């Protein structure tokens, strides 16, 4: 079997994770932390581009990785235009939208740009992104709200949801496209998707929209109360945004974004902490039930994933309320590096056809 060498680049707000694989075998993995002092000189995320690229190259050199042998480089997809799930070869249109941040500024926008730049310096390397958070496969009926100017938008943990969906299918002798699944990704944000034969036909906007509240996000709020808060004069536009994305959820109630810390408080007898975490789990279970309705009750499996899937309290609470719908599988954590590698290998092996971003 031909050995393909793949470099994976996953930029986060204060770190850049990189990994090198020879086929599925990991030969190098590094989580590069960026201090406030490192990032302070840059006014925007886009301005960090050269800095982050050089840090990556230096780490590869220090690890004696022969970059000339790299066949493919895959970066975490950023906030581009809504697109279908899949692997995308980096092209000029994609690079333009990553640079300008067409749907917003985020460190993940740098993934495809750095991948392309490094690939262009190598003899035969190709650059890709895969399953960014803006993957949009919603059915039309799922987009409509009571305000025509405010349609529902698909922003969710597409990379991990798709990866665990494929893993669930593969370990049971099926292919992902044959199954109806409900996947709940539970991390700093929470997204619950209805996967209908390979497409996420309904999912909540996990960034700053609706759905269950999460460790850092407020989720669905009473509309009237939210309007009153916006016009009360007590908070600025920026402060209101922070209220729903960053300072909401567990942070607002309990002053922490760590579910395991809340679970420790519960074990120590904190009844308020138990109520708040129960409420978050209750909302997750309700959203899973809603996805079951989307799939007309024909559900092959429910998958609980993300960092919070390590917490026994959370898993037990949700299972008790949804396992009547379908068997529940738990895949704790979020292995984005492996998911990106698998997508890159599939493209290099021509097991999937690369999509064209337009």
Short mmCIF file of C-alpha atoms in Angstrom, two decimals:
data_model
loop_
_atom_site.label_atom_id
_atom_site.label_comp_id
_atom_site.label_asym_id
_atom_site.label_seq_id
_atom_site.Cartn_x
_atom_site.Cartn_y
_atom_site.Cartn_z
CA UNK A 1 0.00 0.00 0.00
CA UNK A 2 1.28 3.44 -0.91
CA UNK A 3 2.21 5.53 2.11
CA UNK A 4 0.85 9.06 2.04
CA UNK A 5 2.30 11.61 4.42
CA UNK A 6 -0.28 14.09 5.71
CA UNK A 7 0.29 17.27 7.71
CA UNK A 8 -2.71 18.41 9.78
CA UNK A 9 -3.01 22.05 10.91
CA UNK A 10 -5.65 23.04 13.46
CA UNK A 11 -5.40 26.67 14.63
CA UNK A 12 -7.29 27.65 17.78
CA UNK A 13 -7.62 31.01 19.50
CA UNK A 14 -4.55 30.53 21.73
CA UNK A 15 -2.90 27.43 20.24
CA UNK A 16 -2.01 25.71 17.00
CA UNK A 17 -2.22 21.92 16.92
CA UNK A 18 -0.17 20.16 14.26
CA UNK A 19 0.29 16.49 13.45
CA UNK A 20 2.04 14.40 10.81
CA UNK A 21 0.76 11.00 9.73
CA UNK A 22 2.16 8.31 7.47
CA UNK A 23 -1.17 6.92 6.34
CA UNK A 24 -3.07 6.38 9.62
CA UNK A 25 0.09 6.16 11.75
CA UNK A 26 0.87 9.28 13.78
CA UNK A 27 4.57 10.15 13.67
CA UNK A 28 4.40 13.63 15.20
CA UNK A 29 1.90 15.55 17.32
CA UNK A 30 2.33 18.96 18.91
CA UNK A 31 0.03 21.43 20.62
CA UNK A 32 1.78 24.79 20.28
CA UNK A 33 0.57 27.26 22.91
CA UNK A 34 0.51 30.98 22.08
CA UNK A 35 0.79 33.35 25.03
CA UNK A 36 -0.93 36.72 25.21
CA UNK A 37 2.50 38.27 24.64
CA UNK A 38 2.92 36.21 21.44
CA UNK A 39 -0.38 37.39 19.99
CA UNK A 40 -0.48 40.94 21.37
CA UNK A 41 1.32 42.52 18.37
CA UNK A 42 -1.46 41.39 16.00
CA UNK A 43 -4.63 43.47 15.72
CA UNK A 44 -6.55 40.76 13.87
CA UNK A 45 -6.47 36.99 13.53
CA UNK A 46 -5.53 37.35 9.86
CA UNK A 47 -2.44 39.31 10.90
CA UNK A 48 -1.18 36.23 12.79
CA UNK A 49 -0.77 34.32 9.53
CA UNK A 50 3.02 34.61 9.01
CA UNK A 51 3.74 34.18 12.72
CA UNK A 52 1.78 30.95 12.96
CA UNK A 53 3.20 29.56 9.71
CA UNK A 54 6.77 30.12 10.85
CA UNK A 55 6.06 28.52 14.23
CA UNK A 56 4.70 25.43 12.46
CA UNK A 57 7.70 25.14 10.13
CA UNK A 58 10.14 25.57 13.02
CA UNK A 59 8.44 22.81 15.01
CA UNK A 60 8.63 20.45 12.03
CA UNK A 61 12.31 21.22 11.52
CA UNK A 62 13.11 20.69 15.19
CA UNK A 63 11.32 17.33 15.07
CA UNK A 64 13.39 16.28 12.01
CA UNK A 65 10.27 15.88 9.89
CA UNK A 66 11.17 15.73 6.21
CA UNK A 67 8.57 18.11 4.84
CA UNK A 68 9.64 17.34 1.27
CA UNK A 69 7.88 13.98 1.72
CA UNK A 70 4.54 15.55 2.56
CA UNK A 71 1.81 14.63 0.07
CA UNK A 72 -1.13 16.49 1.56
CA UNK A 73 -1.77 19.27 4.04
CA UNK A 74 -5.23 19.65 5.53
CA UNK A 75 -6.27 22.62 7.62
CA UNK A 76 -9.27 23.05 9.84
CA UNK A 77 -11.95 24.80 7.81
CA UNK A 78 -12.94 28.33 8.76
CA UNK A 79 -15.93 30.64 8.57
CA UNK A 80 -16.47 30.53 4.82
CA UNK A 81 -19.76 30.54 2.93
CA UNK A 82 -22.24 27.78 3.81
CA UNK A 83 -21.13 24.63 1.98
CA UNK A 84 -21.96 20.94 1.76
CA UNK A 85 -20.01 18.44 3.81
CA UNK A 86 -16.84 17.06 2.26
CA UNK A 87 -13.19 17.66 1.43
CA UNK A 88 -12.37 20.87 -0.46
CA UNK A 89 -9.17 21.53 -2.37
CA UNK A 90 -7.91 24.99 -1.44
CA UNK A 91 -8.43 27.37 -4.38
CA UNK A 92 -8.36 31.13 -4.90
CA UNK A 93 -12.04 31.63 -4.03
CA UNK A 94 -11.62 29.75 -0.77
CA UNK A 95 -8.45 31.66 0.13
CA UNK A 96 -10.17 34.99 -0.53
CA UNK A 97 -13.08 34.18 1.78
CA UNK A 98 -10.76 32.86 4.50
CA UNK A 99 -8.68 36.05 4.34
CA UNK A 100 -11.60 38.45 4.58
CA UNK A 101 -13.52 36.33 7.08
CA UNK A 102 -16.71 36.39 5.04
CA UNK A 103 -18.78 35.05 7.97
CA UNK A 104 -16.56 36.29 10.76
CA UNK A 105 -13.05 36.24 12.14
CA UNK A 106 -11.81 33.03 13.76
CA UNK A 107 -8.41 31.37 14.12
CA UNK A 108 -9.66 28.40 12.08
CA UNK A 109 -9.68 30.71 9.04
CA UNK A 110 -5.88 30.41 9.05
CA UNK A 111 -5.88 26.62 8.57
CA UNK A 112 -6.52 26.51 4.84
CA UNK A 113 -4.33 29.55 4.15
CA UNK A 114 -1.28 28.13 5.91
CA UNK A 115 -1.88 24.68 4.38
CA UNK A 116 -1.91 26.18 0.88
CA UNK A 117 1.18 28.31 1.45
CA UNK A 118 3.27 25.40 2.72
CA UNK A 119 1.94 23.07 -0.01
CA UNK A 120 2.99 25.55 -2.70
CA UNK A 121 6.57 25.43 -1.40
CA UNK A 122 6.76 21.62 -1.73
CA UNK A 123 7.28 19.45 -4.83
CA UNK A 124 3.92 17.67 -5.03
CA UNK A 125 1.82 18.50 -1.95
CA UNK A 126 -1.90 19.33 -2.14
CA UNK A 127 -3.84 21.51 0.29
CA UNK A 128 -7.34 20.80 1.63
CA UNK A 129 -9.93 21.73 4.23
CA UNK A 130 -12.78 19.49 5.39
CA UNK A 131 -16.15 19.83 7.12
CA UNK A 132 -15.88 23.38 8.49
CA UNK A 133 -18.40 24.64 11.05
CA UNK A 134 -20.48 26.26 8.29
CA UNK A 135 -21.44 22.95 6.64
CA UNK A 136 -25.06 23.48 5.60
CA UNK A 137 -27.26 20.56 4.59
CA UNK A 138 -30.49 21.82 6.19
CA UNK A 139 -33.77 20.93 4.57
CA UNK A 140 -35.65 24.03 3.46
CA UNK A 141 -38.40 23.53 6.03
CA UNK A 142 -35.77 23.71 8.80
CA UNK A 143 -34.66 27.19 7.77
CA UNK A 144 -37.95 29.03 8.16
CA UNK A 145 -38.67 31.09 11.29
CA UNK A 146 -41.47 33.48 12.21
CA UNK A 147 -39.36 36.39 10.94
CA UNK A 148 -38.47 36.10 7.24
CA UNK A 149 -35.39 38.27 7.76
CA UNK A 150 -34.03 35.85 10.38
CA UNK A 151 -33.78 32.35 8.87
CA UNK A 152 -32.13 29.56 10.85
CA UNK A 153 -28.46 29.07 10.04
CA UNK A 154 -26.32 25.95 10.22
CA UNK A 155 -23.22 26.51 12.37
CA UNK A 156 -22.18 23.43 14.30
CA UNK A 157 -19.38 20.97 15.10
CA UNK A 158 -19.53 19.41 11.65
CA UNK A 159 -16.07 17.84 11.67
CA UNK A 160 -16.58 15.84 14.85
CA UNK A 161 -20.27 15.06 14.25
CA UNK A 162 -19.52 13.61 10.83
CA UNK A 163 -16.46 11.70 12.10
CA UNK A 164 -18.28 9.98 14.97
CA UNK A 165 -21.25 9.27 12.71
CA UNK A 166 -18.96 7.42 10.30
CA UNK A 167 -17.22 5.64 13.18
CA UNK A 168 -20.56 4.50 14.65
CA UNK A 169 -21.65 3.13 11.27
CA UNK A 170 -18.33 1.44 10.49
CA UNK A 171 -18.11 -0.39 13.83
CA UNK A 172 -21.58 -1.82 13.22
CA UNK A 173 -21.01 -2.96 9.66
CA UNK A 174 -22.85 -0.11 7.94
CA UNK A 175 -21.92 2.99 6.02
CA UNK A 176 -22.82 6.40 7.39
CA UNK A 177 -25.03 7.20 4.41
CA UNK A 178 -27.30 4.23 5.21
CA UNK A 179 -28.26 5.37 8.70
CA UNK A 180 -30.39 7.92 10.52
CA UNK A 181 -28.50 9.21 13.55
CA UNK A 182 -28.80 11.90 16.20
CA UNK A 183 -25.45 13.31 17.27
CA UNK A 184 -25.05 15.56 20.31
CA UNK A 185 -21.68 17.30 20.48
CA UNK A 186 -21.18 18.64 23.99
CA UNK A 187 -18.27 21.02 24.55
CA UNK A 188 -17.90 24.76 25.12
CA UNK A 189 -20.78 24.95 22.68
CA UNK A 190 -23.42 22.28 22.18
CA UNK A 191 -24.85 21.19 18.83
CA UNK A 192 -27.44 18.47 18.24
CA UNK A 193 -27.85 17.29 14.67
CA UNK A 194 -30.33 15.06 12.85
CA UNK A 195 -28.27 13.00 10.39
CA UNK A 196 -30.52 11.61 7.67
CA UNK A 197 -28.70 9.17 5.38
CA UNK A 198 -25.46 11.13 5.41
CA UNK A 199 -26.79 14.69 5.59
CA UNK A 200 -27.37 16.87 8.65
CA UNK A 201 -30.87 18.00 7.76
CA UNK A 202 -31.48 19.93 11.00
CA UNK A 203 -29.14 21.27 13.69
CA UNK A 204 -29.06 24.18 16.09
CA UNK A 205 -26.73 27.17 15.57
CA UNK A 206 -24.19 26.33 18.26
CA UNK A 207 -22.18 29.57 18.02
CA UNK A 208 -24.50 32.32 19.17
CA UNK A 209 -27.92 31.08 18.23
CA UNK A 210 -30.38 28.69 19.82
CA UNK A 211 -30.59 25.28 21.39
CA UNK A 212 -29.48 24.03 24.81
CA UNK A 213 -27.36 26.33 26.92
CA UNK A 214 -23.78 25.14 27.25
CA UNK A 215 -20.75 25.81 29.47
CA UNK A 216 -20.22 29.20 27.80
CA UNK A 217 -23.32 29.96 25.68
CA UNK A 218 -26.80 31.00 26.68
CA UNK A 219 -28.68 29.01 24.01
CA UNK A 220 -32.36 29.76 23.40
CA UNK A 221 -33.59 32.68 25.54
CA UNK A 222 -37.04 34.24 26.14
CA UNK A 223 -37.32 36.65 23.22
CA UNK A 224 -39.13 39.43 25.05
CA UNK A 225 -36.66 39.44 27.93
CA UNK A 226 -33.76 39.48 25.48
CA UNK A 227 -35.22 42.48 23.62
CA UNK A 228 -35.74 44.32 26.90
CA UNK A 229 -32.13 43.64 27.91
CA UNK A 230 -30.85 44.94 24.57
CA UNK A 231 -32.71 48.25 24.98
CA UNK A 232 -32.28 48.68 28.72
CA UNK A 233 -29.17 50.82 28.29
CA UNK A 234 -27.39 48.68 30.87
CA UNK A 235 -25.23 46.78 28.39
CA UNK A 236 -23.44 47.65 25.17
CA UNK A 237 -23.82 45.70 21.94
CA UNK A 238 -20.51 43.97 22.64
CA UNK A 239 -21.55 43.10 26.19
CA UNK A 240 -24.81 41.57 24.97
CA UNK A 241 -22.91 39.45 22.47
CA UNK A 242 -20.64 38.29 25.27
CA UNK A 243 -23.67 37.53 27.42
CA UNK A 244 -24.93 34.96 24.93
CA UNK A 245 -21.55 33.67 23.71
CA UNK A 246 -18.77 33.49 26.26
CA UNK A 247 -20.37 34.52 29.55
CA UNK A 248 -23.60 32.53 29.27
CA UNK A 249 -24.56 29.04 30.38
CA UNK A 250 -22.60 27.44 33.21
CA UNK A 251 -20.33 30.50 33.39
CA UNK A 252 -23.30 32.78 34.11
CA UNK A 253 -24.85 30.46 36.71
CA UNK A 254 -21.80 28.96 38.39
CA UNK A 255 -18.74 30.96 37.33
CA UNK A 256 -17.02 28.06 35.55
CA UNK A 257 -17.04 26.59 32.06
CA UNK A 258 -15.82 23.19 33.26
CA UNK A 259 -18.55 20.56 33.57
CA UNK A 260 -16.26 18.30 35.60
CA UNK A 261 -15.84 21.11 38.16
CA UNK A 262 -19.63 21.39 38.43
CA UNK A 263 -19.85 17.61 38.89
CA UNK A 264 -17.34 17.87 41.76
CA UNK A 265 -19.55 20.50 43.42
CA UNK A 266 -22.58 18.25 43.04
CA UNK A 267 -20.75 15.36 44.72
CA UNK A 268 -19.89 17.76 47.55
CA UNK A 269 -23.62 18.46 48.05
CA UNK A 270 -24.14 21.68 46.03
CA UNK A 271 -27.85 21.54 45.13
CA UNK A 272 -27.79 24.69 43.00
CA UNK A 273 -24.99 23.25 40.87
CA UNK A 274 -27.02 20.05 40.48
CA UNK A 275 -30.07 22.02 39.33
CA UNK A 276 -28.12 24.00 36.73
CA UNK A 277 -26.27 21.01 35.27
CA UNK A 278 -29.52 19.02 35.26
CA UNK A 279 -31.19 21.85 33.35
CA UNK A 280 -28.46 21.80 30.70
CA UNK A 281 -28.81 18.02 30.33
CA UNK A 282 -32.62 18.36 30.27
CA UNK A 283 -32.39 20.79 27.34
CA UNK A 284 -29.98 18.47 25.50
CA UNK A 285 -32.41 15.57 25.92
CA UNK A 286 -35.31 17.73 24.66
CA UNK A 287 -33.29 18.68 21.58
CA UNK A 288 -32.51 15.02 20.90
CA UNK A 289 -36.24 14.31 21.10
CA UNK A 290 -36.85 17.09 18.60
CA UNK A 291 -34.38 15.50 16.18
CA UNK A 292 -36.23 12.20 16.56
CA UNK A 293 -39.35 13.99 15.32
CA UNK A 294 -37.37 15.37 12.36
CA UNK A 295 -36.38 11.79 11.49
CA UNK A 296 -39.99 10.57 11.97
CA UNK A 297 -38.88 8.26 14.76
CA UNK A 298 -36.67 6.21 12.42
CA UNK A 299 -33.44 6.51 14.40
CA UNK A 300 -30.64 3.92 14.24
CA UNK A 301 -28.58 5.44 17.02
CA UNK A 302 -27.95 8.39 19.32
CA UNK A 303 -24.34 9.50 19.75
CA UNK A 304 -23.06 11.58 22.67
CA UNK A 305 -19.66 13.12 22.01
CA UNK A 306 -17.41 16.07 22.89
CA UNK A 307 -15.48 16.83 26.05
CA UNK A 308 -18.53 16.77 28.34
CA UNK A 309 -19.23 13.19 27.28
CA UNK A 310 -16.55 12.22 29.84
CA UNK A 311 -18.90 13.30 32.66
CA UNK A 312 -20.89 10.45 34.22
CA UNK A 313 -23.64 12.71 35.62
CA UNK A 314 -24.33 14.18 32.17
CA UNK A 315 -24.35 10.85 30.34
CA UNK A 316 -26.59 9.15 32.92
CA UNK A 317 -29.10 12.03 32.93
CA UNK A 318 -29.40 12.17 29.15
CA UNK A 319 -29.50 8.40 28.63
CA UNK A 320 -32.40 8.00 31.06
CA UNK A 321 -34.48 10.37 28.92
CA UNK A 322 -33.60 9.34 25.38
CA UNK A 323 -32.63 5.66 25.26
CA UNK A 324 -36.27 4.75 24.49
CA UNK A 325 -35.71 6.40 21.09
CA UNK A 326 -32.66 4.40 19.99
CA UNK A 327 -29.47 2.83 21.39
CA UNK A 328 -27.09 5.41 22.85
CA UNK A 329 -23.36 5.32 22.04
CA UNK A 330 -20.79 7.51 23.81
CA UNK A 331 -17.62 8.78 22.12
CA UNK A 332 -15.98 11.11 24.65
CA UNK A 333 -13.73 13.92 23.47
CA UNK A 334 -13.22 15.46 20.08
CA UNK A 335 -10.37 14.04 17.99
CA UNK A 336 -10.24 16.72 15.33
CA UNK A 337 -6.72 15.82 14.26
CA UNK A 338 -7.63 12.22 13.44
CA UNK A 339 -10.81 13.35 11.68
CA UNK A 340 -8.87 15.81 9.53
CA UNK A 341 -6.22 13.18 8.75
CA UNK A 342 -8.87 10.71 7.63
CA UNK A 343 -10.42 13.30 5.32
CA UNK A 344 -7.02 14.21 3.86
CA UNK A 345 -6.12 10.56 3.27
CA UNK A 346 -9.47 9.92 1.58
CA UNK A 347 -8.76 12.76 -0.84
CA UNK A 348 -5.20 11.63 -1.58
CA UNK A 349 -6.33 8.03 -2.10
CA UNK A 350 -9.14 9.32 -4.36
CA UNK A 351 -11.70 7.52 -2.21
CA UNK A 352 -13.74 10.74 -2.28
CA UNK A 353 -14.01 13.39 -4.94
CA UNK A 354 -12.76 16.77 -3.76
CA UNK A 355 -15.42 19.44 -3.87
CA UNK A 356 -14.84 22.81 -5.52
CA UNK A 357 -15.45 25.93 -3.47
CA UNK A 358 -17.09 28.71 -5.47
#
